[in-house]
mmCIF file of C-alpha atoms in Angstrom:
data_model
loop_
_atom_site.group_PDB
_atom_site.id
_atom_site.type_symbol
_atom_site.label_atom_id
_atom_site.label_comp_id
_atom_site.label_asym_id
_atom_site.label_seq_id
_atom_site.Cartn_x
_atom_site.Cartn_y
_atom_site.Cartn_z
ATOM 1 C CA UNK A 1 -80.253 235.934 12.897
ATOM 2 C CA UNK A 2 -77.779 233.148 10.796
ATOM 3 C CA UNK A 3 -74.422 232.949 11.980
ATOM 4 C CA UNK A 4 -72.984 232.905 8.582
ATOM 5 C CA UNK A 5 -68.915 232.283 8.982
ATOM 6 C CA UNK A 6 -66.808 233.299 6.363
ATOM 7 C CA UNK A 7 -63.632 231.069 5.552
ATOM 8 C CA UNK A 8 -60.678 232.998 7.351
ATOM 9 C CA UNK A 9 -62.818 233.479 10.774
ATOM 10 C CA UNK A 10 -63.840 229.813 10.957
ATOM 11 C CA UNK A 11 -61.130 228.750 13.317
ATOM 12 C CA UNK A 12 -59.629 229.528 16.902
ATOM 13 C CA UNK A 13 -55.844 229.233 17.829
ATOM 14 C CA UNK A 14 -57.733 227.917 20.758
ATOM 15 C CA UNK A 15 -58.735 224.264 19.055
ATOM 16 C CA UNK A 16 -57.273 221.079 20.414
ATOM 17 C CA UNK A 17 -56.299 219.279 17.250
ATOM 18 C CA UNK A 18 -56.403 216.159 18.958
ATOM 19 C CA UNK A 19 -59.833 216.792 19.369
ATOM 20 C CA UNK A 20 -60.539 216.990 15.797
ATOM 21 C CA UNK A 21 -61.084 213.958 13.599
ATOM 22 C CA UNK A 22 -60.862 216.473 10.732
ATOM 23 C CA UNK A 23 -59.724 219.747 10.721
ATOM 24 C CA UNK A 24 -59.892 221.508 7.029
ATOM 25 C CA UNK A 25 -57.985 224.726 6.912
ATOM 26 C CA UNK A 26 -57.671 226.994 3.879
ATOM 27 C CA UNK A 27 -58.026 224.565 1.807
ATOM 28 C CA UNK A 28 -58.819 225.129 -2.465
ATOM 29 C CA UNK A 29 -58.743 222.349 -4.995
ATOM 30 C CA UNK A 30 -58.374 224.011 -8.730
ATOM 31 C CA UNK A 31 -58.955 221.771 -12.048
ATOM 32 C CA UNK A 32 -57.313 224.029 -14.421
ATOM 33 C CA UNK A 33 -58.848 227.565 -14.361
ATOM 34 C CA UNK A 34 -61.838 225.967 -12.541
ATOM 35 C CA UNK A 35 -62.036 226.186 -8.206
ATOM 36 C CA UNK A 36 -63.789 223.585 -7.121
ATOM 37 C CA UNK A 37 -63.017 224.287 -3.890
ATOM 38 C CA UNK A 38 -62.417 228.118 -2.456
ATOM 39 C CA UNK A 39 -60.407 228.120 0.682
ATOM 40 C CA UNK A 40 -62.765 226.285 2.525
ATOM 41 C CA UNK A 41 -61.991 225.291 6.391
ATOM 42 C CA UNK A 42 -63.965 223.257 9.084
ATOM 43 C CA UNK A 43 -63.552 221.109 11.895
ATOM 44 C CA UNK A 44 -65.711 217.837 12.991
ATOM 45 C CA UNK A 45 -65.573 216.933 16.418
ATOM 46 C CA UNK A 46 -64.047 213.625 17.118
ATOM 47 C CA UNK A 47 -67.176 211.429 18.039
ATOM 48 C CA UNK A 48 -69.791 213.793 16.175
ATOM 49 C CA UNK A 49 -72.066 213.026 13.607
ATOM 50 C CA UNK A 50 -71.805 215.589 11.115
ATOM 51 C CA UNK A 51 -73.527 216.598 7.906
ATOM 52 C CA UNK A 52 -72.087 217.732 5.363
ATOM 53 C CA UNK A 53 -74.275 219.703 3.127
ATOM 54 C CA UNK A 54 -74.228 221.364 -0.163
ATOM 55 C CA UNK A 55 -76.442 221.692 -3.610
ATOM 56 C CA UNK A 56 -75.193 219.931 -7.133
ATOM 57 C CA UNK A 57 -71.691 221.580 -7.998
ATOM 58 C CA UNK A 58 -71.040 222.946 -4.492
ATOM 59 C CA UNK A 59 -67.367 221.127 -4.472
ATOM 60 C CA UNK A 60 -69.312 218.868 -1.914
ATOM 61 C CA UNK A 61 -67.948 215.244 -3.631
ATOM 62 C CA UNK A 62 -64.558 217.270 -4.433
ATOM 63 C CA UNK A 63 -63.573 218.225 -1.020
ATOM 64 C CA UNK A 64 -65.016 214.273 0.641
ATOM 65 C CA UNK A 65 -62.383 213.223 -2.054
ATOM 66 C CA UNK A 66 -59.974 215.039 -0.708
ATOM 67 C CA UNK A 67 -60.354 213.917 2.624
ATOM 68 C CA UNK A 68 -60.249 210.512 1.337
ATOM 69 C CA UNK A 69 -56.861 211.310 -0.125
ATOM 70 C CA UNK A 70 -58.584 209.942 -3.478
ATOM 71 C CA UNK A 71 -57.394 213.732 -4.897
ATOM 72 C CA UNK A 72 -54.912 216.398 -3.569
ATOM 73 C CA UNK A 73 -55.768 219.749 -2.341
ATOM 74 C CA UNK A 74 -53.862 222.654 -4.811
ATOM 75 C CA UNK A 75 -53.686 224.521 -1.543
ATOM 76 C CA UNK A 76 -54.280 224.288 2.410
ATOM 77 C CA UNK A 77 -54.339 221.723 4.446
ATOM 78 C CA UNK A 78 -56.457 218.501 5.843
ATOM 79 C CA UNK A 79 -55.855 216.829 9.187
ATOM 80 C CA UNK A 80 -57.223 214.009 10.257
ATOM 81 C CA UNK A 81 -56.604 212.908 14.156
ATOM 82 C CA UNK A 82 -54.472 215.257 14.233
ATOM 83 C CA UNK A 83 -51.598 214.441 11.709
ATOM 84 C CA UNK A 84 -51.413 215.803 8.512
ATOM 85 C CA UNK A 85 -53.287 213.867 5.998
ATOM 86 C CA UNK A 86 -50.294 214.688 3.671
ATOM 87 C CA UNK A 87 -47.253 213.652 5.583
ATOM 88 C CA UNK A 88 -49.185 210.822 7.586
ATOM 89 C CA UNK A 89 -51.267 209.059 4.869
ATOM 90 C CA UNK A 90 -50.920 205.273 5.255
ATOM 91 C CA UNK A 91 -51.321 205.272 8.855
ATOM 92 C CA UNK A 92 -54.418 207.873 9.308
ATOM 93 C CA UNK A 93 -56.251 205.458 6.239
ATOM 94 C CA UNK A 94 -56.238 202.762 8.737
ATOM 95 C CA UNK A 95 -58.817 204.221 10.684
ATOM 96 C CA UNK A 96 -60.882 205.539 8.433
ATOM 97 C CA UNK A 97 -63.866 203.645 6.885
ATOM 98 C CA UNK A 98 -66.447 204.662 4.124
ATOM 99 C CA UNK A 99 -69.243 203.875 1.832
ATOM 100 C CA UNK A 100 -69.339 206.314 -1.626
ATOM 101 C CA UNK A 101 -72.701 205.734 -2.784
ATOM 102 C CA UNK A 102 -73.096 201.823 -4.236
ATOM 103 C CA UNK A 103 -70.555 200.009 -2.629
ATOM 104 C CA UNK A 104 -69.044 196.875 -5.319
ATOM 105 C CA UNK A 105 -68.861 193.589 -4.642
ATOM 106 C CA UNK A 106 -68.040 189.897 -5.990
ATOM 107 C CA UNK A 107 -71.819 188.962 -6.801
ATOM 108 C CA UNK A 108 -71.028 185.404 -7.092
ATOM 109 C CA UNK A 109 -69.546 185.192 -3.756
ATOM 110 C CA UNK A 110 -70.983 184.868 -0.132
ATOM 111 C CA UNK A 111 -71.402 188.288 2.072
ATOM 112 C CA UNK A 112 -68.646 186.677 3.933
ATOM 113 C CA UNK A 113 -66.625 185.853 1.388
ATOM 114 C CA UNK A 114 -66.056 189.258 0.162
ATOM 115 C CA UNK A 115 -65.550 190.243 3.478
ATOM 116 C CA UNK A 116 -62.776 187.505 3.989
ATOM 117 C CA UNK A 117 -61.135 189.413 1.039
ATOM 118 C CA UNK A 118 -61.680 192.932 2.428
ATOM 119 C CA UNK A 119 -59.635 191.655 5.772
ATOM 120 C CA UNK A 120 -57.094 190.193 4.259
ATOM 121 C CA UNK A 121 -56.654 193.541 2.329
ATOM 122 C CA UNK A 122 -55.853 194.749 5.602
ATOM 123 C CA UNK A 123 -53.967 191.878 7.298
ATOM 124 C CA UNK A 124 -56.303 191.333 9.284
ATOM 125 C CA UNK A 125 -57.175 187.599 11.313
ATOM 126 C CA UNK A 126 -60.595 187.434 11.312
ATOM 127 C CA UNK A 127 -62.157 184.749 13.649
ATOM 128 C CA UNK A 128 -65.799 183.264 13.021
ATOM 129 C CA UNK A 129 -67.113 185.374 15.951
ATOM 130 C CA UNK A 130 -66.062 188.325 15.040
ATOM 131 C CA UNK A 131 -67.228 188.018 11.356
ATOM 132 C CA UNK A 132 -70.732 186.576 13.737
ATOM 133 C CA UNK A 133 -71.107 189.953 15.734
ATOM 134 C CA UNK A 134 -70.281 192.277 12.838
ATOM 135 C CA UNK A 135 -73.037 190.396 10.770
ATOM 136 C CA UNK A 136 -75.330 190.518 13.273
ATOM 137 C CA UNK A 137 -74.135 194.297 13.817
ATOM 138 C CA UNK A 138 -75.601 195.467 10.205
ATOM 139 C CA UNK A 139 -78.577 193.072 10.104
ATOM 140 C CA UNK A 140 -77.426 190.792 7.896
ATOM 141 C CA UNK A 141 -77.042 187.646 10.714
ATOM 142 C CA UNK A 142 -78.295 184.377 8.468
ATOM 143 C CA UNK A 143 -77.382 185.878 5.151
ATOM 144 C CA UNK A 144 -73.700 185.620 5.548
ATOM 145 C CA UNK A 145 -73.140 182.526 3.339
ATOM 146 C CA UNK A 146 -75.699 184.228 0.462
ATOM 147 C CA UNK A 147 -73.998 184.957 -2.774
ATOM 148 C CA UNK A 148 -74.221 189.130 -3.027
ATOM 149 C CA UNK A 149 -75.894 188.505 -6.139
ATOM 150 C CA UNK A 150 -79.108 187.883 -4.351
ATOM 151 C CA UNK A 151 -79.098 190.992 -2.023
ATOM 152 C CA UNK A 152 -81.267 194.134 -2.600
ATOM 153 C CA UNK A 153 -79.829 197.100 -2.816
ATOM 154 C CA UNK A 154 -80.365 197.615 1.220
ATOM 155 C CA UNK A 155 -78.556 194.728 1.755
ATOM 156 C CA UNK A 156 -75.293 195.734 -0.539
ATOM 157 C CA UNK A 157 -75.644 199.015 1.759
ATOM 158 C CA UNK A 158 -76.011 197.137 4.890
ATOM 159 C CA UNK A 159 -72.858 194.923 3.574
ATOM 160 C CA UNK A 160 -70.856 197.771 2.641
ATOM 161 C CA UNK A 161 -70.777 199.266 6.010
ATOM 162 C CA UNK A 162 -69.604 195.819 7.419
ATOM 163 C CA UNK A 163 -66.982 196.163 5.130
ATOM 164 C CA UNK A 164 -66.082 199.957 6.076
ATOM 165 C CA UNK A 165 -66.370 198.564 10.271
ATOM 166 C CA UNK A 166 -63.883 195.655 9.445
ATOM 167 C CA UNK A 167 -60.897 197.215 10.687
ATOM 168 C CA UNK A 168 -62.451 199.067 13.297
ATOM 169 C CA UNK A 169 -61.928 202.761 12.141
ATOM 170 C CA UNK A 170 -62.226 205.652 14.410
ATOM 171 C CA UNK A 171 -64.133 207.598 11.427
ATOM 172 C CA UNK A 172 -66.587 206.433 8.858
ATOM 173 C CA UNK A 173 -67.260 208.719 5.331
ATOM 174 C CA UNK A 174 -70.811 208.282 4.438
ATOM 175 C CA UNK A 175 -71.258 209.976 1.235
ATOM 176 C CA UNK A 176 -74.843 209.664 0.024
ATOM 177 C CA UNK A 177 -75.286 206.112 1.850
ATOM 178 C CA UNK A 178 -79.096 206.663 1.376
ATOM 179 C CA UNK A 179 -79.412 206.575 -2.498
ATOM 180 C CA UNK A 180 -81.513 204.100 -3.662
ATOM 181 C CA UNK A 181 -82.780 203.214 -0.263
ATOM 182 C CA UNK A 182 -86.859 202.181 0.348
ATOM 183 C CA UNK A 183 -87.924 203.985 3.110
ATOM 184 C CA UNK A 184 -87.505 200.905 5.650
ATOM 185 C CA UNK A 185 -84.068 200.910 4.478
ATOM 186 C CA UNK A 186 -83.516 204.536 5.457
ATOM 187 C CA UNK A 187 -84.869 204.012 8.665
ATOM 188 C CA UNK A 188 -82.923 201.253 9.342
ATOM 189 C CA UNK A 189 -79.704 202.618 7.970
ATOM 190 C CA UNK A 190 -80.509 205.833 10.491
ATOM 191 C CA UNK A 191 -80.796 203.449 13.621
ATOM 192 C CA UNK A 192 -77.637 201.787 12.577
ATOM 193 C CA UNK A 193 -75.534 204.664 12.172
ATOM 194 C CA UNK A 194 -76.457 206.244 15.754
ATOM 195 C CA UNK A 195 -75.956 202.897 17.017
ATOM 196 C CA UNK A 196 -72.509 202.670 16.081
ATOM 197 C CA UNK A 197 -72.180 206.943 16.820
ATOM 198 C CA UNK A 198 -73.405 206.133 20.736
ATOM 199 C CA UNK A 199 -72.278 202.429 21.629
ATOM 200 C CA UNK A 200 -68.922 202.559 19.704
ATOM 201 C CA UNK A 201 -67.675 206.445 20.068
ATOM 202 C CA UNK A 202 -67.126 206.403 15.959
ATOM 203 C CA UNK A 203 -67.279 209.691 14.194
ATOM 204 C CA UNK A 204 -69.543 209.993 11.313
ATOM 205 C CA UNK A 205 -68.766 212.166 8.066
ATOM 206 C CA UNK A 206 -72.418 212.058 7.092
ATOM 207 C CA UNK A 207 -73.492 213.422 3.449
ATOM 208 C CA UNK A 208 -76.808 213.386 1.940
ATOM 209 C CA UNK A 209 -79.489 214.559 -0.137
ATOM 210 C CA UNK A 210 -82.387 213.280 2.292
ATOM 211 C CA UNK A 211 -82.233 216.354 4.316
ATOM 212 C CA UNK A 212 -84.611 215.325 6.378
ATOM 213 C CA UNK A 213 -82.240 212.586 7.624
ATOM 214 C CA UNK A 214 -79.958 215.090 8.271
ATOM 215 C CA UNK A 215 -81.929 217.040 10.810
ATOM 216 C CA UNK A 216 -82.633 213.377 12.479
ATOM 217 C CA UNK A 217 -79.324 211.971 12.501
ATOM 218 C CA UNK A 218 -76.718 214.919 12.950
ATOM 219 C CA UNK A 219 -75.815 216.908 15.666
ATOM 220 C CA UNK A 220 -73.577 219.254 13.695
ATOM 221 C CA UNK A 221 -73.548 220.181 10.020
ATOM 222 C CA UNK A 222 -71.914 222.466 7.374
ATOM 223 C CA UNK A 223 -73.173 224.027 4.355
ATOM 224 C CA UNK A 224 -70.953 224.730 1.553
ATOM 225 C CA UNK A 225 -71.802 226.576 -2.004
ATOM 226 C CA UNK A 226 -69.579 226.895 -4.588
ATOM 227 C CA UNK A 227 -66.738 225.560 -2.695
ATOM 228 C CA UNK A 228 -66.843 228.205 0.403
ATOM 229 C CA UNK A 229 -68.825 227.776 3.497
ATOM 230 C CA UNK A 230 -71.855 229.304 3.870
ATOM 231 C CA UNK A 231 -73.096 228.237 7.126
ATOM 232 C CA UNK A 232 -72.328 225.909 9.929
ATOM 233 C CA UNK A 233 -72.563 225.195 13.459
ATOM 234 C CA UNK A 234 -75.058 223.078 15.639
ATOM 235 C CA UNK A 235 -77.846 221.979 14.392
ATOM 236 C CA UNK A 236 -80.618 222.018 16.208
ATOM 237 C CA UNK A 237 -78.748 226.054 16.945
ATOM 238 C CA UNK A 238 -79.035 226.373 12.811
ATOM 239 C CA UNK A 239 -83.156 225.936 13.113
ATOM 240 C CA UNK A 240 -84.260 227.123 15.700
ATOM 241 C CA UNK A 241 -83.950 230.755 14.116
ATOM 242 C CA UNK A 242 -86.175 229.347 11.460
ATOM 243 C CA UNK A 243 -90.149 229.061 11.929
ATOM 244 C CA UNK A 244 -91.485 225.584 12.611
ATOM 245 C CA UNK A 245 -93.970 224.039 10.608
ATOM 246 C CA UNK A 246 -96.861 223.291 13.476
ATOM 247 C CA UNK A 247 -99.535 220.142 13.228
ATOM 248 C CA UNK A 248 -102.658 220.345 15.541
ATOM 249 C CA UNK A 249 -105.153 218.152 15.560
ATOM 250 C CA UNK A 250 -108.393 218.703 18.046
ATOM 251 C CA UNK A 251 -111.256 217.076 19.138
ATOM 252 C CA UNK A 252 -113.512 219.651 17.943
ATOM 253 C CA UNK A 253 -112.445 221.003 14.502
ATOM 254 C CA UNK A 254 -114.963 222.856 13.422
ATOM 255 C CA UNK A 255 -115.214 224.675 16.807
ATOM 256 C CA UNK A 256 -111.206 225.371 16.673
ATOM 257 C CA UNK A 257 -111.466 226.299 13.129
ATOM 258 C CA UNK A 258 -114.176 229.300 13.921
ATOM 259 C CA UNK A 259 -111.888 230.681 17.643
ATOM 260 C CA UNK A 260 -108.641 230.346 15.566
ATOM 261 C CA UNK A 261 -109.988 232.290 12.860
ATOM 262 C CA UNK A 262 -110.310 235.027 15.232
ATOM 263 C CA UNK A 263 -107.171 234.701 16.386
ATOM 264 C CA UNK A 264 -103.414 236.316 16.041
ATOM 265 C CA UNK A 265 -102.775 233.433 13.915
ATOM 266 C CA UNK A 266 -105.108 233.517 11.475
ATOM 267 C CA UNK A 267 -102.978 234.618 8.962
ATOM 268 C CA UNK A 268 -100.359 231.413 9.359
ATOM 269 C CA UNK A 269 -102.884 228.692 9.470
ATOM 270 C CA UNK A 270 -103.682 226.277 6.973
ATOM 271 C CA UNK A 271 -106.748 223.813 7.411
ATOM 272 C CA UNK A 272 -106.280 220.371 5.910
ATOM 273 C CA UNK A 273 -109.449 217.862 5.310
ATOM 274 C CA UNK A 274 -111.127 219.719 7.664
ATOM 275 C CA UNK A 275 -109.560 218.263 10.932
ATOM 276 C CA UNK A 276 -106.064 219.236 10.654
ATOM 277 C CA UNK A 277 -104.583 222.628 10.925
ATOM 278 C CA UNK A 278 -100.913 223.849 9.939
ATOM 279 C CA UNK A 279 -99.044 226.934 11.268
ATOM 280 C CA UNK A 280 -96.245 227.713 10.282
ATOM 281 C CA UNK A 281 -94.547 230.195 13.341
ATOM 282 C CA UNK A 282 -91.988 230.513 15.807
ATOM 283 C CA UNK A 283 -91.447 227.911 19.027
ATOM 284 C CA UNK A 284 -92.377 230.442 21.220
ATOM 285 C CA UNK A 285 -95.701 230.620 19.902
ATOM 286 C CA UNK A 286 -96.433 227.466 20.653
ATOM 287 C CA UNK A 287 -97.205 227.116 24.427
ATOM 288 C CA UNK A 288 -99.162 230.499 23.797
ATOM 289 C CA UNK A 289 -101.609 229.129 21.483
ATOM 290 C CA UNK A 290 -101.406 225.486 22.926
ATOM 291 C CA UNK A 291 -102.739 227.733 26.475
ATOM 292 C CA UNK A 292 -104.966 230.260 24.557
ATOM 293 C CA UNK A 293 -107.079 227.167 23.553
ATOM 294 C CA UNK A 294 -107.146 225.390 26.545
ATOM 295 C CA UNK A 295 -108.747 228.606 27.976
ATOM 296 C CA UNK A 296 -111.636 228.438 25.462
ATOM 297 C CA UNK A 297 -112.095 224.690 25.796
ATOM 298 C CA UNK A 298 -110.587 223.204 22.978
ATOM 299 C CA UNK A 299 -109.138 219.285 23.677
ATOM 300 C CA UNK A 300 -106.065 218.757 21.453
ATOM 301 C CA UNK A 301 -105.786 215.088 20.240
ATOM 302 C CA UNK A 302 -102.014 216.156 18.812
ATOM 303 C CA UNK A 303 -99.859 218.627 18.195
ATOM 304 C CA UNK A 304 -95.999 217.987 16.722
ATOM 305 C CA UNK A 305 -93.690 220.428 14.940
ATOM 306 C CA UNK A 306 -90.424 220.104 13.042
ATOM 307 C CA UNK A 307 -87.953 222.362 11.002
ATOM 308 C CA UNK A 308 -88.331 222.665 7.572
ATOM 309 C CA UNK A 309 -84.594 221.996 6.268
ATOM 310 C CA UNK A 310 -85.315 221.471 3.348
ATOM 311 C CA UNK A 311 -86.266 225.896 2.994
ATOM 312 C CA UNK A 312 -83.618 226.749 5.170
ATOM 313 C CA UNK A 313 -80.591 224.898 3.288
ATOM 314 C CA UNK A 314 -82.458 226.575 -0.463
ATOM 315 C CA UNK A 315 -82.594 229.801 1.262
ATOM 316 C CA UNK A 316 -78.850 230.161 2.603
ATOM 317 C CA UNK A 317 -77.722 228.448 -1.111
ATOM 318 C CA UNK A 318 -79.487 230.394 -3.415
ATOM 319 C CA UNK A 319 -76.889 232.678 -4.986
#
């Protein structure tokens, strides 16, 4: 069964604040007589990568605003480090970073250029090796002295996490980073972002609408609907209530095709072109069947599985 946690059971007295990098308690954002956000706590783990999940009008973009101090909360109340995000502002937005969807730029100056800007936004005293190694950090060593204007969109994405890494923060907001991205791009964007996760301890605020990258790239993850949580916890916990969808491929198809017809899971198998089959059933099933037809002589060429996120966040969601 789904843990499903309601909003007022969410939290221990037992949490070490400063072991959260944000800590959301109780906390509603009203626009008029409209909640866009319903008393809604959670806490990410410092150095986690967690997703942050919800459908279109969930409160998903309100409540990343919020902890961007872009908007104030009508009630409740964010933490971020440990300090409160409303008495401690100026000093907790120095170590946070983030990218909200198309990061902007000067198109007719150099990647570095813009970046020389961003530091001295911060005060910061950027030497020619450090701008090297953060170049060379995103992928973009060789293109530093290109005008913006002639990067893809990958690139401006690549470029705007430089510019959330310049200072160094100890948490990075990634709100949708993967819109507009070609599938190398996602790929590459993934690698990156557990890169900087495992070799630099930074926590990761990770929203998207690629669930699939999701399931690859977080270790914990919330779901909210209509500004409340619905579910959350880890996630590899989260799935593996939920069947697995199950490729085999054998050496013998045909021959498979006729002894699995005959078996217990006849009923959850799907052939495809003849030489693949699909189940869709529980992980416990598998070194059963993977046994049952080794007994009867069957070679298997492959067999992978994977949770189907995509069903399990429309089935907690739907309403």
């Amino acid at each position: 069964m789904i843990r499903v946690v309601l909003p007022h059971t969410i939290l221990s007295p037992l949490f070490s604040f400063m072991d959260s990098a944000i800590l959301l308690e109780n906390v509603s954002k009203k626009f008029k007589d409209f909640v866009a956000v319903d008393d809604l706590s959670f806490e990410v783990k410092a150095g986690d990568i967690y997703g942050f999940l919800g459908p279109n009008g969930s409160g998903k973009s309100t409540t990343l605003r919020m902890i961007m101090s872009l908007i104030q909360p009508s009630s409740g109340s964010i933490k971020l480090f440990g300090s409160s995000l409303a008495e401690n502002r100026s000093e907790i937005m120095k170590k946070i970073g983030c990218i909200i969807e198309k990061p902007d730029f000067y198109g007719y100056l150099s990647a570095k250029d813009n970046l020389k800007l961003f530091a001295r936004a911060h005060l910061l005293n950027y030497s020619k090796s450090q701008f090297d190694d953060l170049f060379s950090l995103v992928g973009l060593s060789g293109r530093e002295n290109d005008k913006v204007k002639t990067f893809s969109h990958g690139m401006k994405q690549r470029l705007g996490l430089a510019q959330a890494l310049i200072h160094e923060p100890k948490l990075i907001i990634l709100d949708e980073p993967n819109t507009g991205l070609d599938p190398q791009g996602i790929i590459d964007l993934r690698h990156l972002i557990i890169k900087l996760n495992k070799e630099r301890g930074i926590t990761i605020l990770f929203s998207s609408h690629i669930l699939s990258e999701v399931q690859e790239i977080c270790t914990n993850m919330v779901v909210i609907n209509k500004g409340q949580v619905v579910v959350q916890g880890k996630v590899d916990d989260l799935l593996s209530h939920e069947n697995l969808t199950v490729k085999l491929e054998v050496v013998h198809p045909k021959e498979c095709q006729q002894l699995l017809s005959q078996s217990k899971w006849a009923s959850v198998m799907e052939v495809h072109d003849e030489k693949l089959f699909v189940f869709n059933m529980g992980k416990d099933e598998i070194p059963e069947m993977v046994e049952f037809l080794s007994q009867n002589k069957i070679s298997i060429q492959r067999i992978d599985y994977r949770n189907q996120l995509e069903d399990y966040f429309l089935k907690i969601t739907q309403s």
